[in-house]
mmCIF file of C-alpha atoms in Angstrom:
data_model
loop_
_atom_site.group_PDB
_atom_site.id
_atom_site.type_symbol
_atom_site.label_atom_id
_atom_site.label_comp_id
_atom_site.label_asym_id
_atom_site.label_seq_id
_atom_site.Cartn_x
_atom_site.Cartn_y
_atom_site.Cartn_z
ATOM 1 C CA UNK A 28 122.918 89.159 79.383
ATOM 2 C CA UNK A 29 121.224 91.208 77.045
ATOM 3 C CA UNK A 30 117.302 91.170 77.533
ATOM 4 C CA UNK A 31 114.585 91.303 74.978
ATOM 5 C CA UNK A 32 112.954 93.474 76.677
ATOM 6 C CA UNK A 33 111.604 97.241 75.649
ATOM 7 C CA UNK A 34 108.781 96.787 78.047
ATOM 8 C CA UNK A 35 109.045 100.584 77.661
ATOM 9 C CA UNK A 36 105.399 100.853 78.660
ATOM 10 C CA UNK A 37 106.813 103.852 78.910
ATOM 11 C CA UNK A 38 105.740 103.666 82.608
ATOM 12 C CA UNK A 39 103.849 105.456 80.511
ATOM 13 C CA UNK A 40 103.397 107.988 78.576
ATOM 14 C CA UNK A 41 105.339 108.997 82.286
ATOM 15 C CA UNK A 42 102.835 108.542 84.428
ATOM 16 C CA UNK A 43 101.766 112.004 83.510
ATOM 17 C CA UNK A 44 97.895 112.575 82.889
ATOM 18 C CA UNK A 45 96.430 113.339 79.533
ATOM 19 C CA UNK A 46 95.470 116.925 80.532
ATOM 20 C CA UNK A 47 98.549 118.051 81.435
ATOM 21 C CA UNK A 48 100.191 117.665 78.085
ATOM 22 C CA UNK A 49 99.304 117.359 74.494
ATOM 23 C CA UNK A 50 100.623 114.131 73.275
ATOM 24 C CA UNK A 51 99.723 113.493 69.580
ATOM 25 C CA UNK A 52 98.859 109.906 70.002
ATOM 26 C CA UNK A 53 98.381 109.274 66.245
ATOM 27 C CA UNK A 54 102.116 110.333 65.811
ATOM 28 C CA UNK A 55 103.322 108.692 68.481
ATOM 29 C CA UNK A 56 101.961 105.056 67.253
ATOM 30 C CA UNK A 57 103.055 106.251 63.689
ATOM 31 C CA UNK A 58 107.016 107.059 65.181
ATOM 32 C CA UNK A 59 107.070 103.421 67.164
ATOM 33 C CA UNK A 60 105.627 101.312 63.912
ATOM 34 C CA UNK A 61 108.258 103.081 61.551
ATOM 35 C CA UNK A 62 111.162 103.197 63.821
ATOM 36 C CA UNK A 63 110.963 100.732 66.433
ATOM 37 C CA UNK A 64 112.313 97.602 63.775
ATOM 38 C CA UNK A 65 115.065 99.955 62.207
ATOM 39 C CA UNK A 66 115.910 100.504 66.093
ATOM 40 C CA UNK A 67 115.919 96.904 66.916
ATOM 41 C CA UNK A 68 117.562 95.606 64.415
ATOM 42 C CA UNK A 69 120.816 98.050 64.652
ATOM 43 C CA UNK A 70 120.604 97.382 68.966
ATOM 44 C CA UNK A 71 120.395 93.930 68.361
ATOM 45 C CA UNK A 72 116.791 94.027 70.601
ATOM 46 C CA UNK A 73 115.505 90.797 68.896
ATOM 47 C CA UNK A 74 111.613 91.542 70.262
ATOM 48 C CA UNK A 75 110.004 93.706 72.653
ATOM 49 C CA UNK A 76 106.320 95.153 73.701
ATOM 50 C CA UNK A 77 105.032 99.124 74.038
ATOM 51 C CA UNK A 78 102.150 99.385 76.274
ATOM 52 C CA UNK A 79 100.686 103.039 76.403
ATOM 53 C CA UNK A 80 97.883 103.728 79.287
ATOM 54 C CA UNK A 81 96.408 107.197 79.274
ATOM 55 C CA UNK A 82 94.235 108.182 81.831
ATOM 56 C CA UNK A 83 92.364 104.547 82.561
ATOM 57 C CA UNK A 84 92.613 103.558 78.829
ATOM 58 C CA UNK A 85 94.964 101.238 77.481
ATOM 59 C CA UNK A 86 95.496 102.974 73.981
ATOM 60 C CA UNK A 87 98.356 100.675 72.728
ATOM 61 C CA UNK A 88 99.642 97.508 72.930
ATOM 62 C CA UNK A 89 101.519 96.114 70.638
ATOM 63 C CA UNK A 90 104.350 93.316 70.070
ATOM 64 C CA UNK A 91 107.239 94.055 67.866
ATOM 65 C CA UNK A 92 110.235 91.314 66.463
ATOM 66 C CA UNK A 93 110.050 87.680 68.635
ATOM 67 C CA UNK A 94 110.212 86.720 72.161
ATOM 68 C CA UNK A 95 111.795 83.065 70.954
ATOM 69 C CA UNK A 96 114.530 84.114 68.032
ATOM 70 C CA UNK A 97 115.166 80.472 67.417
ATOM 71 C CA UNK A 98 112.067 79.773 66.199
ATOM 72 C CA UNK A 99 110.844 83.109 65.910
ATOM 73 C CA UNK A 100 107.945 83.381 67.800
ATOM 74 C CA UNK A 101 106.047 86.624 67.479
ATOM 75 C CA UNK A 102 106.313 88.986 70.579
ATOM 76 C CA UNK A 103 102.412 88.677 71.880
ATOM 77 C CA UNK A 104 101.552 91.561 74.293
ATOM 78 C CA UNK A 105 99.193 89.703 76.112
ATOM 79 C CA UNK A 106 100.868 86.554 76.409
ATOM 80 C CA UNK A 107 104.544 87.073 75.661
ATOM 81 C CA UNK A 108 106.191 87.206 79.639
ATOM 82 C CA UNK A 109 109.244 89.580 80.048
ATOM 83 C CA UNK A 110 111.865 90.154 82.553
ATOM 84 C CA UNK A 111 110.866 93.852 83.492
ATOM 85 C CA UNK A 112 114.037 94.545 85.978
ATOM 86 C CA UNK A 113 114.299 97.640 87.861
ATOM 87 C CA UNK A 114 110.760 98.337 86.961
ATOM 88 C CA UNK A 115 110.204 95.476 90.042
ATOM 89 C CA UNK A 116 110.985 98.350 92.415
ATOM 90 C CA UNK A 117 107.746 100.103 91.922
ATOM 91 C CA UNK A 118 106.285 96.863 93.120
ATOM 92 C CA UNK A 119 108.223 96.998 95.799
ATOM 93 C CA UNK A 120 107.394 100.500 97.121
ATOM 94 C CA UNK A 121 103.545 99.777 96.615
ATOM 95 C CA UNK A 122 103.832 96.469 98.881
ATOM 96 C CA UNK A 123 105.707 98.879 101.416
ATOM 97 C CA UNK A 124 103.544 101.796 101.688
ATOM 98 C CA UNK A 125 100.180 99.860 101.896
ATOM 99 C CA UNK A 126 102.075 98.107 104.951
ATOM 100 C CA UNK A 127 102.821 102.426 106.027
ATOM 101 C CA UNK A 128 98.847 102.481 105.290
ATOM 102 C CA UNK A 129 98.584 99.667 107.579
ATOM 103 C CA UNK A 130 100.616 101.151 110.172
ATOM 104 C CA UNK A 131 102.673 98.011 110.317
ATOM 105 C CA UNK A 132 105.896 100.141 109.697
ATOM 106 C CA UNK A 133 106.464 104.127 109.745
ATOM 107 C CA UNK A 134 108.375 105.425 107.297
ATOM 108 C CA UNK A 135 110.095 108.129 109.205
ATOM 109 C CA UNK A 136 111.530 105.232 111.770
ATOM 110 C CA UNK A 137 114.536 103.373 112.268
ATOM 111 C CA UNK A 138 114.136 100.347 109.898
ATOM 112 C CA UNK A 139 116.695 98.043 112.482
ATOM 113 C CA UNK A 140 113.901 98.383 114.781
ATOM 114 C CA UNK A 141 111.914 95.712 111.875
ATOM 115 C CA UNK A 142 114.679 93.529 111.526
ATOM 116 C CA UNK A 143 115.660 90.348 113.038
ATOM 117 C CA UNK A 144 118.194 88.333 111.654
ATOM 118 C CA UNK A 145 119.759 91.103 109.107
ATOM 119 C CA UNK A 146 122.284 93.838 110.513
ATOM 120 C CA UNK A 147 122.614 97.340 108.596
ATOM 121 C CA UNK A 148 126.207 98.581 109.358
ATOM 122 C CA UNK A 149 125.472 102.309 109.910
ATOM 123 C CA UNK A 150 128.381 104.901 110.946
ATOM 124 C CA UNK A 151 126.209 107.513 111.227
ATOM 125 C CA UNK A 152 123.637 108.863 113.799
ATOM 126 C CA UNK A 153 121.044 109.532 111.314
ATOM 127 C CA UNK A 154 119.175 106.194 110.776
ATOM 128 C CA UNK A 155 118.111 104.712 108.080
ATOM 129 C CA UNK A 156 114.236 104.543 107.154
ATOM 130 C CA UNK A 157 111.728 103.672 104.524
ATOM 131 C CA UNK A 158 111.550 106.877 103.220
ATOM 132 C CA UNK A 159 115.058 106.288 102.241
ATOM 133 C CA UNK A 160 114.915 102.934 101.341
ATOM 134 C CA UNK A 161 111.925 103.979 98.166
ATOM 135 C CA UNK A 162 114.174 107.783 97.594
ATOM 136 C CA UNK A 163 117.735 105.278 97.328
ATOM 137 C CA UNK A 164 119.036 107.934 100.249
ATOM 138 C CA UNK A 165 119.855 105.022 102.688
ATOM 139 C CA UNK A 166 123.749 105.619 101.518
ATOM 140 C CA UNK A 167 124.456 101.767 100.973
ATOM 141 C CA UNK A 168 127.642 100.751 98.993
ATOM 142 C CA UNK A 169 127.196 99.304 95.797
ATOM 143 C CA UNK A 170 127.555 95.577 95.928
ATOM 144 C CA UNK A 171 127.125 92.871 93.152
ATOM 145 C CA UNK A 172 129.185 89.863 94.587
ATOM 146 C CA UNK A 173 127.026 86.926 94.700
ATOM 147 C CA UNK A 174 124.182 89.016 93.394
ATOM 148 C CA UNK A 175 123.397 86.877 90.880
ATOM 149 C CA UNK A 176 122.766 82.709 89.833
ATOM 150 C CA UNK A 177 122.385 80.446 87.207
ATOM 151 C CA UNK A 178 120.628 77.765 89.036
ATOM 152 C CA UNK A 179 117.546 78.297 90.770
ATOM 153 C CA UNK A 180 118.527 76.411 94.048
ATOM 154 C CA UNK A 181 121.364 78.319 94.411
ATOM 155 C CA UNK A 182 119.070 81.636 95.362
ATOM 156 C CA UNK A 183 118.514 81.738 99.225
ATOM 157 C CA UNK A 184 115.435 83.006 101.183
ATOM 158 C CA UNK A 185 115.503 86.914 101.282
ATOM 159 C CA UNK A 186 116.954 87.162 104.858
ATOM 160 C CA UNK A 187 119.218 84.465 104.486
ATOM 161 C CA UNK A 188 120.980 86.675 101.486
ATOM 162 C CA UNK A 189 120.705 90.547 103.229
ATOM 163 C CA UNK A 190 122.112 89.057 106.221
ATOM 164 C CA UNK A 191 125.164 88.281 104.535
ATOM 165 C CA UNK A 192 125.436 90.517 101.610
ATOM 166 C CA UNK A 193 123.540 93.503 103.266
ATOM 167 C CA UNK A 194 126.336 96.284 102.276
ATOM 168 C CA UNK A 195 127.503 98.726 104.557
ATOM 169 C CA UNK A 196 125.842 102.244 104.934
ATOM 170 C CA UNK A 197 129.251 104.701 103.448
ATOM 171 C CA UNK A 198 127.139 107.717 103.020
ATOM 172 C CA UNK A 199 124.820 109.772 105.665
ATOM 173 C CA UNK A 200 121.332 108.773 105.270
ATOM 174 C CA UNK A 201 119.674 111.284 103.589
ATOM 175 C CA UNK A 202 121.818 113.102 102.219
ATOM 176 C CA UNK A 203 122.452 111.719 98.588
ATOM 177 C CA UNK A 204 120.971 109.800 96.072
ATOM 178 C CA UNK A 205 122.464 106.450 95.873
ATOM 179 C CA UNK A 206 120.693 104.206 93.669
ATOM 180 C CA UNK A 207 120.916 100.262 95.721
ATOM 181 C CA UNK A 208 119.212 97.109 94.488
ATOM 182 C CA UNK A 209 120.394 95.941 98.439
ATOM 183 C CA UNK A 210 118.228 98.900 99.504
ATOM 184 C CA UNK A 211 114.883 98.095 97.384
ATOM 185 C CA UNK A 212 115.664 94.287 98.652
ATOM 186 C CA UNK A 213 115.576 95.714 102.104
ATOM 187 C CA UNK A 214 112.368 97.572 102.105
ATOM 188 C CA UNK A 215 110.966 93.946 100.214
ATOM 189 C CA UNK A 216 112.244 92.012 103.950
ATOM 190 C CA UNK A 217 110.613 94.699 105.572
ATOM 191 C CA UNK A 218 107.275 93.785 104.241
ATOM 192 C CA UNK A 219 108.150 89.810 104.805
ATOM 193 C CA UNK A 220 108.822 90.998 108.105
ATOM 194 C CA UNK A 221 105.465 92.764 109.155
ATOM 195 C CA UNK A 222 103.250 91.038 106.537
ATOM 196 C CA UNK A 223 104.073 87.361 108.032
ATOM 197 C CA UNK A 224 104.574 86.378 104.498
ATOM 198 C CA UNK A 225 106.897 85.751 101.814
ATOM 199 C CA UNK A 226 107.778 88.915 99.307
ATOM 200 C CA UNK A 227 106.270 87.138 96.382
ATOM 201 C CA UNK A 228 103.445 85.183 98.466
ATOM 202 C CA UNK A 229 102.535 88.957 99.451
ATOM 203 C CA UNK A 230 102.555 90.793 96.316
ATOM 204 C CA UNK A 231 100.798 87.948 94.649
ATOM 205 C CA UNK A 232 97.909 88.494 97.053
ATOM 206 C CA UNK A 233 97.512 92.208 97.547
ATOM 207 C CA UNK A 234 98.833 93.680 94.280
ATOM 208 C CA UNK A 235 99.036 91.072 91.403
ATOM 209 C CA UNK A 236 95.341 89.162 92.375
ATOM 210 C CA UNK A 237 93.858 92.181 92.813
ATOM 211 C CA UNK A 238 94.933 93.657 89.723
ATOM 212 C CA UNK A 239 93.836 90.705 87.628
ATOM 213 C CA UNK A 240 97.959 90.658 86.708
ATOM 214 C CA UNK A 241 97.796 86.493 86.481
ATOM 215 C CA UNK A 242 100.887 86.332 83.983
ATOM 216 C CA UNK A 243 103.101 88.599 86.738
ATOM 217 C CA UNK A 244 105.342 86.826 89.230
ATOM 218 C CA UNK A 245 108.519 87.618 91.180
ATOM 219 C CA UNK A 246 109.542 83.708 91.129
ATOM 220 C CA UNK A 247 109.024 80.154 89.666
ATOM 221 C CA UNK A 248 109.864 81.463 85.929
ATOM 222 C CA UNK A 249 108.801 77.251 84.819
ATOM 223 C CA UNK A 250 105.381 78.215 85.537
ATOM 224 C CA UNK A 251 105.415 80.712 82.182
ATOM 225 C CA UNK A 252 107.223 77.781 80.131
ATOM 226 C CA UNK A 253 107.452 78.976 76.469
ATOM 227 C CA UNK A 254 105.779 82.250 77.419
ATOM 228 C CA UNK A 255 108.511 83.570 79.003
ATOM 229 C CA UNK A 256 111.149 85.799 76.401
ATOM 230 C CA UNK A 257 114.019 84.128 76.133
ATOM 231 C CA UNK A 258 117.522 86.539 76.794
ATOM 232 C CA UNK A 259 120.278 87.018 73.849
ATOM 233 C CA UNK A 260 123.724 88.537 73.496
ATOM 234 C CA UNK A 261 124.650 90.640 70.095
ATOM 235 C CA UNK A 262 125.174 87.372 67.711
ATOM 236 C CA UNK A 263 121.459 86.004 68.662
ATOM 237 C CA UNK A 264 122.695 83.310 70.881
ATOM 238 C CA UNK A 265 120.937 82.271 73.525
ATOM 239 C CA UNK A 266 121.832 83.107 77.194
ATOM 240 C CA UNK A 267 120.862 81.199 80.499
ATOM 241 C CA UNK A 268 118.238 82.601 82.724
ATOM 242 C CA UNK A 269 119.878 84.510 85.330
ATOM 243 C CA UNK A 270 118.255 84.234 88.944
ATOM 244 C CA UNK A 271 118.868 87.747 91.142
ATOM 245 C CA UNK A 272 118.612 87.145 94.624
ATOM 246 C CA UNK A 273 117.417 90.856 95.255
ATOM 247 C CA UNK A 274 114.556 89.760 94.376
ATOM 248 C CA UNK A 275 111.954 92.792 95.589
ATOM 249 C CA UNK A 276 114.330 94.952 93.151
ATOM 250 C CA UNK A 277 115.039 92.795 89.544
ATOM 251 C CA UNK A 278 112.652 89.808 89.608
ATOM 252 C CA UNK A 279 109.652 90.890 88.612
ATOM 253 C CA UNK A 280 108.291 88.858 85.370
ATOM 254 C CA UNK A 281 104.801 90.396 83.571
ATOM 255 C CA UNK A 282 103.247 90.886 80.513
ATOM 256 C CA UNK A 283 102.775 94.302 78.231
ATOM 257 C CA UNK A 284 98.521 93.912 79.153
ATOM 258 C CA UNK A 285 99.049 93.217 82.737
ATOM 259 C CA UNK A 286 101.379 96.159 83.002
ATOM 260 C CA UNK A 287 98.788 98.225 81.624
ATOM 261 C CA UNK A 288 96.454 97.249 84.389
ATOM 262 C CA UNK A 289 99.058 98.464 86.733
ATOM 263 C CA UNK A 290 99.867 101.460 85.057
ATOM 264 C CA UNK A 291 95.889 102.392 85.042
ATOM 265 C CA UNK A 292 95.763 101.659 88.495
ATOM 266 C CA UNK A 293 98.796 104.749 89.179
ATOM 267 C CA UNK A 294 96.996 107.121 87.057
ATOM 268 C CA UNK A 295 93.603 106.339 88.629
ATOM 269 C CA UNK A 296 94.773 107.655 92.551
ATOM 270 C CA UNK A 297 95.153 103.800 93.475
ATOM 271 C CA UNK A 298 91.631 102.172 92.313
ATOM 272 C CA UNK A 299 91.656 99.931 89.036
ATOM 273 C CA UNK A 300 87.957 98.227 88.500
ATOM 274 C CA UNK A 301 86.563 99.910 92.021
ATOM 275 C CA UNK A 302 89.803 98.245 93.784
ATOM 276 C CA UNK A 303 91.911 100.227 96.095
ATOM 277 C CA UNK A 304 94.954 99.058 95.971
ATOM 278 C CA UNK A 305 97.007 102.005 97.265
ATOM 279 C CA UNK A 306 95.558 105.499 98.500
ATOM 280 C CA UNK A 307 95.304 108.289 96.187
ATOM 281 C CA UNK A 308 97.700 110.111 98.939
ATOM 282 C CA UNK A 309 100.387 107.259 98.717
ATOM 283 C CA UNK A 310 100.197 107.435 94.935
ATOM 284 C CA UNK A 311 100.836 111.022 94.832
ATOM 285 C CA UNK A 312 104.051 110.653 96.899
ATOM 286 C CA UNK A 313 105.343 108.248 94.608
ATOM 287 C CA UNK A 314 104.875 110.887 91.487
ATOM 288 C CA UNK A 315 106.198 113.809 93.404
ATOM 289 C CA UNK A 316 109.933 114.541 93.755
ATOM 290 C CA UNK A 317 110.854 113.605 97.303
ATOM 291 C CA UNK A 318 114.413 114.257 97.459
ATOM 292 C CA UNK A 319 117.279 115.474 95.019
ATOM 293 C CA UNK A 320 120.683 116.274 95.172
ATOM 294 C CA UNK A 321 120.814 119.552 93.088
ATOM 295 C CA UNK A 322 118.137 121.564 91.718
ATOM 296 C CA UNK A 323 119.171 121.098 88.195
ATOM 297 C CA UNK A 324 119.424 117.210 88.337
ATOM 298 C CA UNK A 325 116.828 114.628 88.731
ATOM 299 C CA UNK A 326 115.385 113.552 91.371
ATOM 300 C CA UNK A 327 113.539 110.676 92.994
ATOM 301 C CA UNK A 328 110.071 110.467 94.098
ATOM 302 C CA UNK A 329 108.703 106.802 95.900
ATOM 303 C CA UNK A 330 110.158 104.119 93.214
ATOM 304 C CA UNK A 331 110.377 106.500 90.487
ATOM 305 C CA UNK A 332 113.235 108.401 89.147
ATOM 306 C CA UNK A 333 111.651 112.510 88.673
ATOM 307 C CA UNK A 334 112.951 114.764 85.712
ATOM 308 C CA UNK A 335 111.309 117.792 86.479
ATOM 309 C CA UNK A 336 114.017 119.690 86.595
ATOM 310 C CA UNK A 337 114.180 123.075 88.391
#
C-alpha cells in the first residue's frame, strides 16, 4: 500500500539544534513550496504535511495535495491524521526508557527475565537487552508472515502475537545492526509488562496526554473518521487500511502539529510546556550514536538511525 504520507517533519530539521548549523530557513520553505507538487505529482504522493521545529518553535507547518483524493480534501496540518510508520518506534523507545528512569527494567539485563508468556529463541550466551532492542542489535530474523491484517479483529493482543511470531535470535546480540519491527514490538511488551498496562493505554497517558498530542493514537483508527488520510496505489485507487500487529513499531497515527509538539519536546532535553516527559540524559542517548557496524556507515542511536559518519 502506498501511503500519503511525507510526514517528513523531517524529524526535523534532524533533530539537530539551530546553533549547530546554518539552515537558511527562508530557502528551505521556498525549495518545499516550488518542488514539493512537481515531486508529488511524478511519485504519485497524492498529499502529505512538512512540519519543521527549531529549537522550541514550530516554524512550519504546512499541508500540500489532499489527504481524501476522491473528493479531494485539502491536506490540513492540524487536522489531517497520517499513518507515520516506523516513526512509531521513537514512541516506543521513550515509553521504554522512562520505565529505565523508573527502574522498572535495566537496560543492560536479560529482557527473558520481563517476560512471561513470550519465549526469545537465543543460541547465543550473550543475552538480549533493551539496549539492543532501541540500537536493532538483538540479532532477530526478519519475519513478515502474519505481520499484517485487513480486519481489525483479526489483530491479537501484543503477547498473544510475539508469542507466536517472536522470530528467532540468528545473529549474536550485539554485534550487528539488524533493523526488526519484532524487536521494537518487544521492547513495546516490555513496557505492558512492567507498566501493568496496555502499550497504547500507556503511551496515551504518559507521552500523548502530556504532550497535548489529542489527534495521536496507536489504535482505534474509527475514532479519526474522515480525518484520517486515506492510502493509494500509483493509479489513485483506493487501498484498505492495513492493521500491523507490531503495533509499538508501525501503528502510530498523528498529526503534522502534534508531531511538532513532540519534536519540541526532543530538542528541549525532555520538557515541552514545563513537562518532563523524558530526562535530558535519556534524550541525549537517543541523539548519540550508540552502536555501528563500521566507522564509515551509519549508525543507530536510541530509536534513531545516526549519519554522522566517521
Amino acid at each position: 500500500m502506498k501511503h500519503i504520507t511525507i510526514l517528513l517533519a523531517l524529524l526535523m530539521f534532524q533533530l539537530v539544534p539551530a546553533q549547530e548549523r546554518s539552515p537558511d530557513l527562508g530557502a528551505t520553505i521556498y525549495y518545499l513550496e516550488q518542488e514539493l507538487p512537481a515531486l508529488m505529482e511524478s511519485y504519485k504522493i497524492p498529499g502529505g504535511v512538512v512540519t519543521i521545529v527549531m529549537n522550541d518553535s514550530l516554524v512550519y507547518n504546512q499541508g500540500f495535495g489532499y489527504s481524501h483524493w476522491d473528493t479531494k480534501t485539502p491536506v490540513d496540518p492540524n487536522n489531517t491524521v497520517f499513518r507515520v510508520a516506523s516513526l512509531s518506534k521513537i514512541v516506543t523507545t521513550i515509553a521504554a526508557l522512562q520505565q529505565v528512569e523508573h527502574k522498572a527494567i535495566d537496560m543492560e539485563a536479560d529482557i527473558t527475565s520481563y517476560l512471561d508468556n513470550v519465549s526469545v529463541q537465543n543460541p547465543y550466551k550473550t543475552p538480549v537487552t533493551l539496549f539492543h532492542l532501541l540500537t536493532h542489535t538483538g540479532g532477530f530474523d526478519q519475519s513478515n508472515i502474519a505481520r499484517r491484517s485487513l480486519v481489525a479483529q483479526d489483530r491479537p493482543p501484543l503477547e498473544k502475537y510475539l508469542s507466536k511470531r517472536m522470530p528467532s535470535v540468528v545473529f549474536e546480540p550485539g554485534s550487528v545492526i539488524a533493523y526488526s519491527n519484532h524487536g521494537m514490538a518487544l521492547a513495546g511488551y516490555l513496557v505492558e509488562k512492567t507498566s501493568g498496562q496496555s502499550y497504547s493505554a500507556y503511551v496515551e497517558d504518559q507521552i500523548f496526554k502530556p504532550l497535548d498530542m489529542s489527534s495521536s493514537s496507536f489504535d482505534k483508527p474509527e475514532q479519526f473518521h474522515d480525518r484520517l488520510a486515506k492510502g493509494y496505489n500509483k493509479e489513485y485507487e483506493e487501498t484498505q487500511f492495513e492493521y500491523l500487529k507490531t503495533g509499538p513499531a508501525s501503528m502510530l497515527m498523528t498529526t503534522g502539529t502534534n508531531m511538532s509538539h513532540f519534536m519540541r519536546m526532543l530538542l528541549n532535553e525532555g520538557n515541552w510546556e514545563g513537562r518532563q516527559i523524558l530526562s535530558g540524559a535519556s534524550v541525549e542517548k537517543m541523539l548519540t550514536t550508540q552502536f555501528r557496524n563500521h566507522p564509515a556507515a551509519e549508525g543507530r542511536a536510541l530509536g534513531f538511525t545516526t549519519y554522522d559518519t566517521q
